[in-house]
């Protein structure tokens, strides 16, 4: 939660609003509320979330459904910058990112799926999908990868 508080403080300073948020930094609920409101405002600003027709992970049938679900997860996370998404996704062995920026961009733009399950889960982690909620997403990955379009 301290990271979120620091993020809110940095964002507020960058936007010239530092004086307006001084009281919420020490209150975890207020920080959580501020992040929720920011995500809602970001969604309104971008306007993409309402145009995405996406099944819930439990109803993903194929790769197209999964790409749409991943794009929706990204939008619900507030469409963070790619470097933020990459940082949240973690590193393999300490220095090499599990989620290269180019791959993150292709996933967000529904061009291609992650290269493997580890990259897939790194993308979801970058979108703030909690570990306890990954079960349906893992099942969706396996379903979508099993169904191949006819050639």
CSV table of C-alpha atoms in Angstrom, one decimal:
chain,number,residue,atom,x,y,z
A,1,UNK,CA,0.0,0.0,0.0
A,2,UNK,CA,3.0,2.3,0.6
A,3,UNK,CA,3.9,2.0,-3.1
A,4,UNK,CA,0.3,3.2,-4.0
A,5,UNK,CA,0.5,6.1,-1.6
A,6,UNK,CA,3.9,7.1,-3.1
A,7,UNK,CA,2.4,6.8,-6.6
A,8,UNK,CA,-0.6,9.0,-5.7
A,9,UNK,CA,1.7,11.6,-4.2
A,10,UNK,CA,4.0,11.6,-7.2
A,11,UNK,CA,1.1,11.8,-9.6
A,12,UNK,CA,-0.4,14.6,-7.6
A,13,UNK,CA,2.8,16.6,-7.6
A,14,UNK,CA,3.2,16.1,-11.4
A,15,UNK,CA,-0.3,17.4,-11.9
A,16,UNK,CA,0.2,20.3,-9.5
A,17,UNK,CA,-2.3,18.9,-7.0
A,18,UNK,CA,0.1,18.0,-4.1
A,19,UNK,CA,-1.7,20.3,-1.6
A,20,UNK,CA,-5.0,18.6,-2.3
A,21,UNK,CA,-3.9,15.1,-1.4
A,22,UNK,CA,-1.8,15.7,1.7
A,23,UNK,CA,-4.5,14.3,4.1
A,24,UNK,CA,-5.1,11.0,2.2
A,25,UNK,CA,-1.5,9.6,2.1
A,26,UNK,CA,-1.7,8.2,5.6
A,27,UNK,CA,-5.1,6.7,5.2
A,28,UNK,CA,-5.1,3.4,3.2
A,29,UNK,CA,-8.8,3.5,2.6
A,30,UNK,CA,-8.5,7.0,1.2
A,31,UNK,CA,-5.6,6.0,-1.0
A,32,UNK,CA,-7.6,3.0,-2.3
A,33,UNK,CA,-10.6,5.3,-3.0
A,34,UNK,CA,-8.4,7.7,-4.8
A,35,UNK,CA,-6.9,5.0,-7.0
A,36,UNK,CA,-10.4,3.6,-7.8
A,37,UNK,CA,-11.6,7.1,-8.7
A,38,UNK,CA,-8.5,7.7,-10.8
A,39,UNK,CA,-9.2,4.4,-12.7
A,40,UNK,CA,-12.8,5.4,-13.3
A,41,UNK,CA,-11.7,8.9,-14.6
A,42,UNK,CA,-9.0,7.2,-16.8
A,43,UNK,CA,-11.6,4.9,-18.3
A,44,UNK,CA,-13.9,7.9,-19.1
A,45,UNK,CA,-11.0,9.7,-20.6
A,46,UNK,CA,-9.9,6.9,-22.9
A,47,UNK,CA,-13.5,5.6,-23.6
A,48,UNK,CA,-12.2,2.2,-24.7
A,49,UNK,CA,-13.6,0.0,-22.0
A,50,UNK,CA,-17.2,0.5,-22.9
A,51,UNK,CA,-16.5,-0.4,-26.5
A,52,UNK,CA,-14.9,-3.7,-25.7
A,53,UNK,CA,-17.2,-6.7,-26.0
A,54,UNK,CA,-15.4,-9.2,-23.8
A,55,UNK,CA,-16.4,-12.4,-22.1
A,56,UNK,CA,-15.4,-13.0,-18.5
A,57,UNK,CA,-12.3,-15.4,-18.3
A,58,UNK,CA,-14.6,-18.3,-17.5
A,59,UNK,CA,-16.4,-17.9,-20.8
A,60,UNK,CA,-13.3,-17.4,-23.1
A,61,UNK,CA,-13.5,-19.9,-25.9
A,62,UNK,CA,-10.7,-19.0,-28.3
A,63,UNK,CA,-7.7,-16.7,-28.9
A,64,UNK,CA,-9.9,-13.8,-30.1
A,65,UNK,CA,-11.9,-14.0,-26.8
A,66,UNK,CA,-8.7,-14.1,-24.8
A,67,UNK,CA,-7.1,-11.2,-26.6
A,68,UNK,CA,-10.3,-9.1,-25.9
A,69,UNK,CA,-10.3,-10.2,-22.2
A,70,UNK,CA,-6.6,-9.2,-21.9
A,71,UNK,CA,-7.3,-5.8,-23.5
A,72,UNK,CA,-10.2,-5.3,-21.0
A,73,UNK,CA,-8.0,-6.3,-18.0
A,74,UNK,CA,-5.5,-3.6,-19.2
A,75,UNK,CA,-8.2,-1.0,-19.5
A,76,UNK,CA,-9.7,-1.9,-16.1
A,77,UNK,CA,-6.2,-1.4,-14.6
A,78,UNK,CA,-6.3,2.2,-15.8
A,79,UNK,CA,-4.3,1.6,-19.0
A,80,UNK,CA,-0.9,2.0,-17.2
A,81,UNK,CA,2.1,3.0,-19.2
A,82,UNK,CA,3.9,0.0,-20.8
A,83,UNK,CA,6.9,0.4,-18.6
A,84,UNK,CA,4.7,0.3,-15.5
A,85,UNK,CA,3.0,-2.8,-16.8
A,86,UNK,CA,6.4,-4.4,-17.5
A,87,UNK,CA,7.8,-3.5,-14.0
A,88,UNK,CA,4.7,-4.9,-12.3
A,89,UNK,CA,5.0,-8.1,-14.3
A,90,UNK,CA,8.5,-8.8,-12.9
A,91,UNK,CA,11.8,-10.1,-14.0
A,92,UNK,CA,13.2,-13.5,-14.9
A,93,UNK,CA,16.4,-14.1,-13.0
A,94,UNK,CA,16.6,-10.6,-11.8
A,95,UNK,CA,17.4,-8.5,-14.9
A,96,UNK,CA,15.5,-9.8,-17.9
A,97,UNK,CA,11.9,-8.7,-18.1
A,98,UNK,CA,9.3,-11.5,-18.5
A,99,UNK,CA,7.1,-9.0,-20.4
A,100,UNK,CA,9.0,-7.1,-23.2
A,101,UNK,CA,7.5,-3.8,-24.1
A,102,UNK,CA,6.9,-4.8,-27.7
A,103,UNK,CA,5.0,-7.9,-26.6
A,104,UNK,CA,2.9,-5.9,-24.1
A,105,UNK,CA,2.0,-3.4,-26.9
A,106,UNK,CA,1.0,-6.3,-29.2
A,107,UNK,CA,-1.2,-7.9,-26.5
A,108,UNK,CA,-2.9,-4.6,-25.6
A,109,UNK,CA,-3.6,-3.9,-29.3
A,110,UNK,CA,-5.0,-7.5,-29.7
A,111,UNK,CA,-2.3,-8.4,-32.3
A,112,UNK,CA,-1.1,-11.5,-30.6
A,113,UNK,CA,-1.2,-13.5,-27.4
A,114,UNK,CA,1.6,-13.6,-24.9
A,115,UNK,CA,4.4,-16.0,-26.1
A,116,UNK,CA,3.9,-18.4,-23.1
A,117,UNK,CA,2.0,-18.8,-19.9
A,118,UNK,CA,4.7,-17.1,-17.8
A,119,UNK,CA,4.5,-14.0,-20.0
A,120,UNK,CA,0.6,-14.2,-19.9
A,121,UNK,CA,0.6,-14.3,-16.1
A,122,UNK,CA,3.2,-11.4,-16.0
A,123,UNK,CA,0.8,-9.4,-18.2
A,124,UNK,CA,-2.1,-10.1,-15.8
A,125,UNK,CA,0.1,-9.2,-12.8
A,126,UNK,CA,1.0,-6.0,-14.5
A,127,UNK,CA,-2.8,-5.3,-14.8
A,128,UNK,CA,-3.2,-5.8,-11.1
A,129,UNK,CA,-5.0,-9.1,-11.3
A,130,UNK,CA,-4.4,-10.6,-7.9
A,131,UNK,CA,-2.8,-14.1,-7.5
A,132,UNK,CA,-6.0,-15.5,-6.0
A,133,UNK,CA,-8.0,-14.5,-9.1
A,134,UNK,CA,-5.7,-16.2,-11.6
A,135,UNK,CA,-7.5,-19.6,-11.6
A,136,UNK,CA,-10.1,-18.7,-14.2
A,137,UNK,CA,-7.5,-16.8,-16.3
A,138,UNK,CA,-5.3,-19.9,-16.3
A,139,UNK,CA,-8.2,-22.0,-17.5
A,140,UNK,CA,-9.0,-19.5,-20.2
A,141,UNK,CA,-5.4,-19.6,-21.4
A,142,UNK,CA,-5.5,-23.4,-21.7
A,143,UNK,CA,-8.9,-23.3,-23.5
A,144,UNK,CA,-7.9,-20.7,-25.9
A,145,UNK,CA,-4.6,-22.4,-26.7
A,146,UNK,CA,-6.3,-25.8,-27.3
A,147,UNK,CA,-8.7,-24.4,-29.9
A,148,UNK,CA,-6.9,-23.7,-33.2
A,149,UNK,CA,-8.6,-22.1,-36.1
A,150,UNK,CA,-9.1,-24.3,-39.2
A,151,UNK,CA,-6.4,-23.9,-41.9
